[in-house]
Short mmCIF file of C-alpha atoms and ligand atoms in Angstrom, two decimals:
data_model
loop_
_atom_site.label_atom_id
_atom_site.label_comp_id
_atom_site.label_asym_id
_atom_site.label_seq_id
_atom_site.Cartn_x
_atom_site.Cartn_y
_atom_site.Cartn_z
CA UNK M 1 0.00 0.00 0.00
CA UNK M 2 2.84 2.40 1.02
CA UNK M 3 4.68 1.65 -2.23
CA UNK M 4 1.49 2.36 -4.19
CA UNK M 5 1.14 5.76 -2.48
CA UNK M 6 4.84 6.54 -3.07
CA UNK M 7 4.54 5.50 -6.69
CA UNK M 8 1.50 7.76 -7.12
CA UNK M 9 3.29 10.63 -5.34
CA UNK M 10 6.43 10.40 -7.54
CA UNK M 11 4.44 10.12 -10.75
CA UNK M 12 2.51 13.23 -9.73
CA UNK M 13 5.75 15.07 -8.87
CA UNK M 14 7.33 14.08 -12.19
CA UNK M 15 4.29 15.31 -14.10
CA UNK M 16 4.24 18.56 -12.14
CA UNK M 17 7.96 19.22 -12.80
CA UNK M 18 7.58 18.38 -16.49
CA UNK M 19 4.64 20.80 -16.73
CA UNK M 20 6.69 23.57 -14.99
CA UNK M 21 9.66 22.92 -17.27
CA UNK M 22 7.50 22.99 -20.36
CA UNK M 23 5.75 26.15 -19.20
CA UNK M 24 8.95 27.99 -18.34
CA UNK M 25 10.65 26.93 -21.59
CA UNK M 26 7.60 28.03 -23.60
CA UNK M 27 7.54 31.27 -21.55
CA UNK M 28 11.20 31.95 -22.26
CA UNK M 29 10.64 31.08 -25.94
CA UNK M 30 7.72 33.52 -25.91
CA UNK M 31 9.89 36.22 -24.27
CA UNK M 32 12.34 35.90 -27.18
CA UNK M 33 9.66 36.83 -29.70
CA UNK M 34 9.91 40.36 -31.12
CA UNK M 35 7.45 43.05 -30.14
CA UNK M 36 5.25 44.29 -33.00
CA UNK M 37 6.82 47.08 -35.10
CA UNK M 38 6.20 50.71 -34.17
CA UNK M 39 7.50 53.46 -31.93
CA UNK M 40 6.78 54.22 -28.29
CA UNK M 41 7.78 57.89 -28.15
CA UNK M 42 8.89 59.73 -25.02
CA UNK M 43 9.26 58.10 -21.60
CA UNK M 44 5.89 57.94 -19.82
CA UNK M 45 3.96 60.32 -22.13
CA UNK M 46 4.76 58.09 -25.11
CA UNK M 47 2.90 59.28 -28.22
CA UNK M 48 -0.10 60.77 -26.42
CA UNK M 49 0.53 64.25 -27.89
CA UNK M 50 0.82 62.90 -31.42
CA UNK M 51 -2.51 61.12 -30.91
CA UNK M 52 -4.38 64.13 -29.52
CA UNK M 53 -2.77 66.92 -31.57
CA UNK M 54 -4.57 65.62 -34.66
CA UNK M 55 -7.65 63.63 -35.57
CA UNK M 56 -6.99 60.29 -33.78
CA UNK M 57 -7.98 58.42 -36.92
CA UNK M 58 -5.17 60.10 -38.86
CA UNK M 59 -2.76 58.85 -36.18
CA UNK M 60 -4.05 55.26 -36.44
CA UNK M 61 -4.18 55.27 -40.23
CA UNK M 62 -0.68 56.68 -40.72
CA UNK M 63 0.72 54.11 -38.25
CA UNK M 64 -1.08 51.32 -40.07
CA UNK M 65 0.31 52.50 -43.44
CA UNK M 66 3.81 52.54 -42.03
CA UNK M 67 3.87 49.38 -39.91
CA UNK M 68 1.03 47.15 -41.14
CA UNK M 69 -1.99 45.79 -39.33
CA UNK M 70 -0.32 45.19 -35.96
CA UNK M 71 1.89 47.84 -34.35
CA UNK M 72 2.95 49.07 -30.96
CA UNK M 73 2.69 52.55 -29.46
CA UNK M 74 2.48 54.15 -26.00
CA UNK M 75 -0.46 56.38 -25.10
CA UNK M 76 -1.96 57.75 -21.87
CA UNK M 77 0.80 56.16 -19.81
CA UNK M 78 0.27 52.65 -21.21
CA UNK M 79 2.18 50.52 -23.69
CA UNK M 80 -0.28 49.40 -26.38
CA UNK M 81 -0.59 47.08 -29.32
CA UNK M 82 -3.05 48.20 -31.98
CA UNK M 83 -4.58 45.73 -34.39
CA UNK M 84 -6.42 46.63 -37.56
CA UNK M 85 -7.13 43.44 -39.48
CA UNK M 86 -10.41 41.47 -39.17
CA UNK M 87 -8.40 38.35 -38.22
CA UNK M 88 -6.50 40.08 -35.40
CA UNK M 89 -9.67 41.75 -34.06
CA UNK M 90 -11.38 38.33 -34.05
CA UNK M 91 -8.39 36.81 -32.22
CA UNK M 92 -8.61 39.44 -29.46
CA UNK M 93 -12.39 39.74 -29.14
CA UNK M 94 -13.66 36.26 -29.99
CA UNK M 95 -11.32 33.27 -30.25
CA UNK M 96 -8.86 34.25 -27.49
CA UNK M 97 -11.10 36.66 -25.61
CA UNK M 98 -10.19 34.96 -22.29
CA UNK M 99 -6.60 36.23 -22.76
CA UNK M 100 -7.73 39.85 -23.13
CA UNK M 101 -9.74 41.44 -20.33
CA UNK M 102 -11.72 44.67 -20.66
CA UNK M 103 -9.89 47.59 -19.12
CA UNK M 104 -10.97 51.08 -18.04
CA UNK M 105 -9.31 53.76 -15.89
CA UNK M 106 -10.02 53.11 -12.19
CA UNK M 107 -11.77 56.51 -11.81
CA UNK M 108 -14.28 55.58 -14.53
CA UNK M 109 -14.98 52.24 -12.87
CA UNK M 110 -15.64 54.02 -9.58
CA UNK M 111 -17.95 56.50 -11.20
CA UNK M 112 -20.05 54.06 -13.18
CA UNK M 113 -19.92 51.29 -10.59
CA UNK M 114 -17.34 48.54 -10.29
CA UNK M 115 -19.93 45.79 -10.65
CA UNK M 116 -21.17 46.89 -14.07
CA UNK M 117 -20.92 44.03 -16.56
CA UNK M 118 -18.49 45.63 -19.00
CA UNK M 119 -15.66 45.62 -16.43
CA UNK M 120 -15.89 41.83 -15.92
CA UNK M 121 -15.01 38.46 -17.45
CA UNK M 122 -16.10 34.92 -16.60
CA UNK M 123 -19.18 33.70 -14.73
CA UNK M 124 -20.31 37.03 -13.26
CA UNK M 125 -20.12 38.65 -16.70
CA UNK M 126 -22.01 35.79 -18.42
CA UNK M 127 -24.78 35.85 -15.82
CA UNK M 128 -25.31 39.60 -16.19
CA UNK M 129 -25.07 39.49 -19.93
CA UNK M 130 -27.84 36.86 -20.03
CA UNK M 131 -30.08 39.15 -17.93
CA UNK M 132 -29.38 42.19 -20.11
CA UNK M 133 -29.98 40.23 -23.32
CA UNK M 134 -33.26 38.88 -21.92
CA UNK M 135 -34.57 42.46 -21.67
CA UNK M 136 -33.23 43.70 -25.02
CA UNK M 137 -33.70 40.75 -27.39
CA UNK M 138 -36.29 41.17 -30.18
CA UNK M 139 -38.85 39.01 -28.32
CA UNK M 140 -38.81 41.51 -25.42
CA UNK M 141 -38.52 44.82 -27.24
CA UNK M 142 -41.24 44.08 -29.78
CA UNK M 143 -43.67 44.91 -26.93
CA UNK M 144 -42.33 48.43 -26.47
CA UNK M 145 -42.49 49.67 -30.09
CA UNK M 146 -45.57 51.81 -29.44
CA UNK M 147 -43.96 53.42 -26.37
CA UNK M 148 -40.79 54.22 -28.32
CA UNK M 149 -43.09 55.62 -31.03
CA UNK M 150 -44.73 57.98 -28.52
CA UNK M 151 -41.34 59.20 -27.29
CA UNK M 152 -40.17 59.88 -30.87
CA UNK M 153 -43.37 61.77 -31.76
CA UNK M 154 -43.11 63.95 -28.65
CA UNK M 155 -39.43 64.72 -29.21
CA UNK M 156 -40.03 65.79 -32.81
CA UNK M 157 -43.03 67.92 -31.83
CA UNK M 158 -40.90 69.76 -29.28
CA UNK M 159 -38.26 70.56 -31.95
CA UNK M 160 -40.79 71.84 -34.51
CA UNK M 161 -39.95 75.35 -35.74
CA UNK M 162 -36.77 75.49 -33.62
CA UNK M 163 -33.06 75.76 -34.21
CA UNK M 164 -31.80 72.73 -32.30
CA UNK M 165 -28.49 71.11 -31.43
CA UNK M 166 -29.18 67.70 -32.95
CA UNK M 167 -26.84 65.76 -30.67
CA UNK M 168 -28.20 67.33 -27.47
CA UNK M 169 -31.81 66.63 -28.47
CA UNK M 170 -31.01 63.07 -29.59
CA UNK M 171 -29.38 62.53 -26.20
CA UNK M 172 -32.65 63.43 -24.49
CA UNK M 173 -34.59 61.08 -26.79
CA UNK M 174 -32.11 58.20 -26.29
CA UNK M 175 -32.14 58.82 -22.53
CA UNK M 176 -35.94 58.63 -22.41
CA UNK M 177 -35.95 55.40 -24.42
CA UNK M 178 -33.25 53.90 -22.17
CA UNK M 179 -35.22 54.78 -19.01
CA UNK M 180 -38.40 53.34 -20.45
CA UNK M 181 -36.69 50.09 -21.42
CA UNK M 182 -35.09 49.82 -17.96
CA UNK M 183 -38.00 50.87 -15.72
CA UNK M 184 -41.09 50.33 -17.87
CA UNK M 185 -43.99 52.51 -16.80
CA UNK M 186 -42.37 53.34 -13.41
CA UNK M 187 -39.96 55.49 -15.35
CA UNK M 188 -42.40 58.43 -15.63
CA UNK M 189 -42.44 58.89 -11.84
CA UNK M 190 -38.69 59.08 -11.49
CA UNK M 191 -37.62 60.45 -14.87
CA UNK M 192 -36.77 64.01 -13.79
CA UNK M 193 -34.99 62.94 -10.59
CA UNK M 194 -32.93 60.33 -12.44
CA UNK M 195 -32.11 62.79 -15.21
CA UNK M 196 -30.95 65.50 -12.79
CA UNK M 197 -28.53 63.12 -11.04
CA UNK M 198 -27.33 61.46 -14.21
CA UNK M 199 -26.48 64.85 -15.81
CA UNK M 200 -24.32 65.79 -12.80
CA UNK M 201 -22.68 62.36 -12.93
CA UNK M 202 -21.79 62.66 -16.61
CA UNK M 203 -20.37 66.18 -16.24
CA UNK M 204 -17.64 64.72 -14.04
CA UNK M 205 -16.97 61.71 -16.25
CA UNK M 206 -14.10 63.29 -18.16
CA UNK M 207 -12.85 65.42 -15.25
CA UNK M 208 -9.62 64.95 -13.26
CA UNK M 209 -10.33 62.21 -10.70
CA UNK M 210 -9.74 64.45 -7.65
CA UNK M 211 -12.29 63.69 -4.98
CA UNK M 212 -12.19 66.97 -3.01
CA UNK M 213 -15.23 69.10 -2.05
CA UNK M 214 -16.28 71.32 -4.97
CA UNK M 215 -14.52 69.39 -7.76
CA UNK M 216 -16.56 68.07 -10.69
CA UNK M 217 -15.42 64.57 -9.79
CA UNK M 218 -16.66 64.98 -6.22
CA UNK M 219 -20.06 66.29 -7.39
CA UNK M 220 -20.26 63.35 -9.77
CA UNK M 221 -19.57 60.84 -7.03
CA UNK M 222 -22.30 62.42 -4.88
CA UNK M 223 -24.75 62.27 -7.79
CA UNK M 224 -23.76 58.63 -8.25
CA UNK M 225 -24.70 57.95 -4.61
CA UNK M 226 -28.01 59.75 -5.02
CA UNK M 227 -28.78 57.71 -8.15
CA UNK M 228 -28.17 54.50 -6.18
CA UNK M 229 -30.57 55.76 -3.47
CA UNK M 230 -33.32 56.48 -6.02
CA UNK M 231 -32.80 53.02 -7.47
CA UNK M 232 -33.03 51.46 -4.01
CA UNK M 233 -36.41 53.21 -3.56
CA UNK M 234 -37.66 51.90 -6.91
CA UNK M 235 -36.50 48.38 -6.03
CA UNK M 236 -38.18 48.48 -2.64
CA UNK M 237 -41.49 49.68 -4.13
CA UNK M 238 -41.36 46.93 -6.74
CA UNK M 239 -40.64 44.26 -4.13
CA UNK M 240 -43.68 45.37 -2.12
CA UNK M 241 -45.89 45.22 -5.20
CA UNK M 242 -44.52 41.74 -6.10
CA UNK M 243 -45.34 42.40 -9.73
CA UNK M 244 -43.35 40.68 -12.51
CA UNK M 245 -42.16 42.87 -15.38
CA UNK M 246 -40.21 42.23 -18.59
CA UNK M 247 -38.13 45.44 -18.47
CA UNK M 248 -34.43 45.40 -17.53
CA UNK M 249 -35.07 46.03 -13.85
CA UNK M 250 -37.53 43.10 -13.84
CA UNK M 251 -34.88 40.92 -15.48
CA UNK M 252 -32.29 41.89 -12.82
CA UNK M 253 -34.81 41.29 -10.01
CA UNK M 254 -36.10 38.02 -11.47
CA UNK M 255 -36.53 35.08 -9.12
CA UNK M 256 -33.29 33.38 -8.22
CA UNK M 257 -31.01 35.96 -9.84
CA UNK M 258 -29.59 36.87 -6.44
CA UNK M 259 -28.19 40.27 -7.41
CA UNK M 260 -27.62 42.80 -4.64
CA UNK M 261 -29.13 46.29 -4.88
CA UNK M 262 -25.63 47.63 -5.44
CA UNK M 263 -25.00 45.25 -8.35
CA UNK M 264 -28.35 46.24 -9.86
CA UNK M 265 -27.58 49.97 -9.44
CA UNK M 266 -24.12 49.65 -11.04
CA UNK M 267 -25.59 47.83 -14.01
CA UNK M 268 -28.55 50.16 -14.50
CA UNK M 269 -26.19 53.17 -14.51
CA UNK M 270 -23.84 51.25 -16.81
CA UNK M 271 -26.59 50.49 -19.31
CA UNK M 272 -27.75 54.12 -19.39
CA UNK M 273 -24.15 55.14 -20.00
CA UNK M 274 -23.71 52.58 -22.80
CA UNK M 275 -27.08 53.35 -24.40
CA UNK M 276 -27.38 57.11 -24.60
CA UNK M 277 -24.48 58.95 -26.26
CA UNK M 278 -23.79 56.07 -28.65
CA UNK M 279 -27.32 56.04 -30.07
CA UNK M 280 -27.53 59.85 -30.06
CA UNK M 281 -24.25 60.17 -32.03
CA UNK M 282 -25.44 57.69 -34.66
CA UNK M 283 -28.77 59.54 -35.03
CA UNK M 284 -26.88 62.82 -35.42
CA UNK M 285 -24.71 61.37 -38.20
CA UNK M 286 -27.77 59.97 -39.98
CA UNK M 287 -29.45 63.39 -39.97
CA UNK M 288 -26.25 64.83 -41.49
CA UNK M 289 -25.80 62.14 -44.15
CA UNK M 290 -29.47 62.24 -45.18
CA UNK M 291 -29.28 66.05 -45.38
CA UNK M 292 -26.26 65.78 -47.67
CA UNK M 293 -27.67 63.03 -49.91
CA UNK M 294 -31.09 64.12 -51.24
CA UNK M 295 -31.63 61.02 -53.40
CA UNK M 296 -31.04 58.71 -50.42
CA UNK M 297 -33.33 60.87 -48.26
CA UNK M 298 -35.97 60.60 -50.99
CA UNK M 299 -35.69 56.77 -51.07
CA UNK M 300 -35.97 56.57 -47.26
CA UNK M 301 -38.94 58.95 -47.19
CA UNK M 302 -40.78 56.91 -49.84
CA UNK M 303 -40.14 53.68 -47.94
CA UNK M 304 -41.41 55.26 -44.72
CA UNK M 305 -44.48 56.77 -46.44
CA UNK M 306 -45.39 53.31 -47.71
CA UNK M 307 -45.43 52.09 -44.10
CA UNK M 308 -47.21 55.01 -42.57
CA UNK M 309 -50.90 54.29 -42.05
CA UNK M 310 -52.08 57.77 -41.13
CA UNK M 311 -51.52 58.41 -37.45
CA UNK M 312 -51.41 54.75 -36.33
CA UNK M 313 -48.59 53.73 -34.01
CA UNK M 314 -45.82 51.62 -35.53
CA UNK M 315 -45.60 47.92 -34.69
CA UNK M 316 -42.85 45.29 -34.85
CA UNK M 317 -43.90 44.09 -38.33
CA UNK M 318 -43.46 47.68 -39.61
CA UNK M 319 -39.99 47.86 -38.05
CA UNK M 320 -38.94 44.65 -39.80
CA UNK M 321 -40.11 46.05 -43.12
CA UNK M 322 -37.68 48.97 -43.57
CA UNK M 323 -34.78 47.56 -45.68
CA UNK M 324 -33.67 50.87 -47.25
CA UNK M 325 -33.69 52.75 -43.94
CA UNK M 326 -31.89 49.83 -42.26
CA UNK M 327 -29.11 50.01 -44.85
CA UNK M 328 -28.78 53.76 -44.19
CA UNK M 329 -28.22 52.90 -40.51
CA UNK M 330 -25.69 50.20 -41.39
CA UNK M 331 -23.75 52.53 -43.67
CA UNK M 332 -23.80 55.33 -41.10
CA UNK M 333 -22.42 52.95 -38.48
CA UNK M 334 -19.63 52.03 -40.89
CA UNK M 335 -18.67 55.50 -42.16
CA UNK M 336 -18.99 57.30 -38.82
CA UNK M 337 -17.61 54.33 -36.78
CA UNK M 338 -18.45 56.28 -33.63
CA UNK M 339 -16.52 53.78 -31.49
CA UNK M 340 -13.27 53.92 -33.46
CA UNK M 341 -11.72 51.25 -31.25
CA UNK M 342 -12.06 49.43 -27.96
CA UNK M 343 -9.59 48.60 -25.17
CA UNK M 344 -8.46 45.25 -23.81
CA UNK M 345 -5.48 44.20 -21.66
CA UNK M 346 -3.41 41.02 -22.15
CA UNK M 347 -3.80 38.86 -19.01
CA UNK M 348 -0.63 36.89 -19.90
CA UNK M 349 2.10 36.97 -22.55
CA UNK M 350 0.37 36.19 -25.84
CA UNK M 351 1.86 35.28 -29.21
CA UNK M 352 0.17 36.62 -32.32
CA UNK M 353 1.64 35.99 -35.77
CA UNK M 354 5.16 35.63 -34.41
CA UNK M 355 4.96 38.78 -32.25
CA UNK M 356 4.85 39.03 -28.47
CA UNK M 357 1.98 40.89 -26.86
CA UNK M 358 3.35 41.22 -23.31
CA UNK M 359 1.18 40.66 -20.24
CA UNK M 360 -0.33 43.94 -18.98
CA UNK M 361 -0.12 45.73 -22.35
CA UNK M 362 -3.29 47.32 -23.70
CA UNK M 363 -4.62 45.90 -26.94
CA UNK M 364 -6.82 48.05 -29.16
CA UNK M 365 -8.80 46.54 -32.04
CA UNK M 366 -9.27 49.47 -34.45
CA UNK M 367 -12.84 49.09 -35.73
CA UNK M 368 -12.70 52.24 -37.80
CA UNK M 369 -9.61 51.18 -39.74
CA UNK M 370 -11.31 47.90 -40.64
CA UNK M 371 -14.52 49.72 -41.67
CA UNK M 372 -12.47 52.12 -43.81
CA UNK M 373 -10.29 49.51 -45.51
CA UNK M 374 -10.63 49.83 -49.30
CA UNK M 375 -9.98 46.07 -49.64
CA UNK M 376 -13.09 45.32 -47.59
CA UNK M 377 -15.34 48.27 -48.43
CA UNK M 378 -14.40 49.71 -51.87
CA UNK M 379 -14.41 53.53 -52.04
CA UNK M 380 -14.65 53.55 -48.23
CA UNK M 381 -15.18 57.30 -47.71
CA UNK M 382 -18.29 57.29 -49.92
CA UNK M 383 -21.65 57.16 -48.12
CA UNK M 384 -23.34 54.38 -50.08
CA UNK M 385 -26.00 52.35 -48.24
CA UNK M 386 -26.47 50.09 -51.28
CA UNK M 387 -23.18 48.34 -50.43
CA UNK M 388 -25.15 46.55 -47.69
CA UNK M 389 -27.46 44.91 -50.25
CA UNK M 390 -24.81 42.17 -49.95
CA UNK M 391 -23.97 41.09 -46.38
CA UNK M 392 -20.41 42.04 -45.35
CA UNK M 393 -17.87 39.22 -44.89
CA UNK M 394 -17.67 37.79 -41.33
CA UNK M 395 -15.63 39.87 -38.84
CA UNK M 396 -15.26 42.83 -41.22
CA UNK M 397 -18.16 44.87 -39.86
CA UNK M 398 -18.25 45.42 -36.09
CA UNK M 399 -20.13 48.62 -35.19
CA UNK M 400 -21.52 46.78 -32.16
CA UNK M 401 -18.26 45.00 -31.32
CA UNK M 402 -17.70 41.25 -31.59
CA UNK M 403 -17.57 38.22 -29.32
CA UNK M 404 -17.98 38.06 -25.55
CA UNK M 405 -18.63 41.76 -24.97
CA UNK M 406 -20.54 42.58 -28.19
CA UNK M 407 -23.34 45.09 -27.66
CA UNK M 408 -26.45 43.50 -26.09
CA UNK M 409 -28.43 46.69 -26.82
CA UNK M 410 -28.00 46.66 -30.60
CA UNK M 411 -31.61 45.64 -31.36
CA UNK M 412 -32.99 48.39 -29.14
CA UNK M 413 -30.61 50.94 -30.71
CA UNK M 414 -31.80 49.99 -34.22
CA UNK M 415 -35.44 50.06 -33.13
CA UNK M 416 -35.26 53.56 -31.66
CA UNK M 417 -33.34 54.90 -34.67
CA UNK M 418 -35.85 53.41 -37.15
CA UNK M 419 -38.83 54.79 -35.24
CA UNK M 420 -37.37 58.30 -35.07
CA UNK M 421 -36.43 58.22 -38.77
CA UNK M 422 -39.95 57.15 -39.68
CA UNK M 423 -41.51 60.26 -38.16
CA UNK M 424 -38.64 62.57 -39.11
CA UNK M 425 -38.70 61.75 -42.82
CA UNK M 426 -42.47 61.49 -43.29
CA UNK M 427 -43.49 64.59 -41.32
CA UNK M 428 -40.55 67.01 -41.14
CA UNK M 429 -37.94 68.78 -43.23
CA UNK M 430 -34.70 70.18 -41.88
CA UNK M 431 -31.68 72.19 -42.94
CA UNK M 432 -28.21 72.26 -41.41
CA UNK M 433 -27.05 75.56 -39.98
CA UNK M 434 -23.42 76.72 -40.02
CA UNK M 435 -20.28 74.99 -41.30
CA UNK M 436 -20.39 71.19 -41.34
CA UNK M 437 -16.89 70.23 -42.27
CA UNK M 438 -15.10 69.18 -39.11
CA UNK M 439 -15.53 66.36 -36.60
CA UNK M 440 -15.26 66.61 -32.84
CA UNK M 441 -14.53 63.78 -30.41
CA UNK M 442 -16.21 63.70 -27.07
CA UNK M 443 -15.33 60.78 -26.86
CA UNK M 444 -17.52 59.63 -29.76
CA UNK M 445 -16.99 61.10 -33.20
CA UNK M 446 -19.58 63.84 -33.80
CA UNK M 447 -20.32 66.45 -36.47
CA UNK M 448 -19.04 69.92 -35.52
CA UNK M 449 -21.00 71.60 -32.69
CA UNK M 450 -23.40 68.66 -32.44
CA UNK M 451 -24.97 69.53 -35.83
CA UNK M 452 -27.24 72.57 -35.40
CA UNK M 453 -30.35 72.18 -37.61
CA UNK M 454 -33.58 74.04 -38.20
CA UNK M 455 -36.53 71.71 -38.30
CA UNK M 456 -40.13 72.32 -39.34
CA UNK M 457 -43.23 70.29 -40.09
CA UNK M 458 -43.96 69.53 -43.75
CA UNK M 459 -47.04 71.29 -45.00
C1 HEM U 1 -25.97 52.71 -32.02
C2 HEM U 1 -25.78 52.61 -30.74
C3 HEM U 1 -24.75 51.72 -30.08
C4 HEM U 1 -23.49 51.38 -30.50
C5 HEM U 1 -22.79 51.83 -31.76
C6 HEM U 1 -22.95 50.49 -29.49
C7 HEM U 1 -21.70 49.89 -29.58
C8 HEM U 1 -21.20 49.01 -28.64
C9 HEM U 1 -19.93 48.33 -28.76
C10 HEM U 1 -18.95 48.47 -29.91
C11 HEM U 1 -19.79 47.55 -27.66
C12 HEM U 1 -18.63 46.60 -27.37
C13 HEM U 1 -17.52 47.32 -26.65
C14 HEM U 1 -16.32 46.42 -26.40
O1 HEM U 1 -16.21 45.30 -26.92
O2 HEM U 1 -15.45 46.87 -25.65
C15 HEM U 1 -20.96 47.75 -26.83
C16 HEM U 1 -21.15 47.14 -25.60
C17 HEM U 1 -22.26 47.36 -24.81
N1 HEM U 1 -23.39 48.05 -25.17
FE1 HEM U 1 -23.68 49.08 -26.87
N2 HEM U 1 -23.87 50.31 -28.49
C18 HEM U 1 -25.00 51.04 -28.81
C19 HEM U 1 -26.18 51.10 -28.11
C20 HEM U 1 -26.43 50.44 -26.94
C21 HEM U 1 -27.69 50.42 -26.25
C22 HEM U 1 -28.97 51.11 -26.74
C23 HEM U 1 -27.51 49.69 -25.10
C24 HEM U 1 -28.50 49.33 -24.02
C25 HEM U 1 -29.77 49.33 -24.14
C26 HEM U 1 -26.13 49.25 -25.07
C27 HEM U 1 -25.56 48.50 -24.09
C28 HEM U 1 -24.29 47.97 -24.12
C29 HEM U 1 -23.70 47.21 -23.04
C30 HEM U 1 -24.36 46.90 -21.68
C31 HEM U 1 -22.42 46.82 -23.47
C32 HEM U 1 -21.39 45.99 -22.69
C33 HEM U 1 -21.57 44.52 -23.02
C34 HEM U 1 -20.59 43.60 -22.32
O3 HEM U 1 -19.55 44.06 -21.82
O4 HEM U 1 -20.86 42.39 -22.32
N3 HEM U 1 -25.51 49.70 -26.22
N4 HEM U 1 -21.80 48.62 -27.45
#
């Protein structure tokens, strides 16, 4: 018996040592691999100035031209590897996603809430993602088309005859849709309170993370606390009523989900953050592109007029019957590529195509470079929705990301854009005011000054 145990022990030891030897020899082989080509600039500041002194896309594109589709740089205090081929983006986001974790500055995590799904990997992330998808999949959102319709009609009515900042107004619309999809009908009661706190929170989002009385960051953190308190009140009222709902809050509170109030609050705030400026930027770009392309606007208007049945509210079947307008959205997402890239961090040394991506380095898949590659999308700067009459090749079109963290709100985003475009094109005309040549980044790409337009009802 003793000899059997000893035999087992030594076999185990031998296997363990072999594994260590193999691992350390493969680690040292990995360490010998070259880093991707590129430059890392000055100590600590790296190439941050080069990135921000020009349009960031010019920086990425000139690097790609010089070094190819994988290159290194150093920005915002971090060594980075940037990748701009569909294959490399798939490697980072899909096939080897476990080797690349999402990464955000600590101050942003604190502000939005550390337990929000986009900061996580593994079981906690999968569980939350399932709950978010449950509330935003077509089966769930087909029931809220008429409510989105009402919000779009009211927004447009309030802009009638006015000179508006398109982005600011679209933010209000997208915010209202997000609240409705999160809280259902409860939203009306809390809308103004939630809005007031959220606006203070977002003002501090890009501020210096100095938590001293009077700083923007400090005000933001207080607003964050107040938001969590409002959410706790909503949760407590719902628990007393014991009513089941299909909105996002209902999905988070569902039987057996076992989420704490804090986890729910972090994720509600996170979803509002992910849902609002993204959708509002895309809507702003669509208004610009339609304004600049009268024949495309005409085609969209005719499609929408064929759907419109007088003043009846839209339904899900109508939404699924808008191919021309849907292609306009697809092409806008490609040309504007409002999320030019995303951030990941290598959790261990990784080899890609003979290069070393060292542990701890940031890895940035450059969506915009892929969407603007002439090999994938011929004449890439041209706004041409008809190119989407043929589906793009896999992994070449990622406006909503790809893989484990791909956008769970994409169906809702498309729904709210289609509904607004329906009413905008059938009932209103608009003209752009002021110069429309430059792009601002805040952080999403946006037409200059948020695209001021004058809008009026068609006679
Ligand atoms: C046109 C509008 C939108 C665009 C272009 C967009 C784009 C994206 C992209 C590219 C990602 C992946 C980021 C990454 O991999 O790092 C993402 C993630 C996410 N989006 Fe969206 N999004 C939009 C609207 C929305 C809406 C309306 C919602 C919610 C209702 C939403 C909720 C989220 C969430 C929660 C995540 C994180 C998912 C995860 O980490 O698993 N987004 N979005």
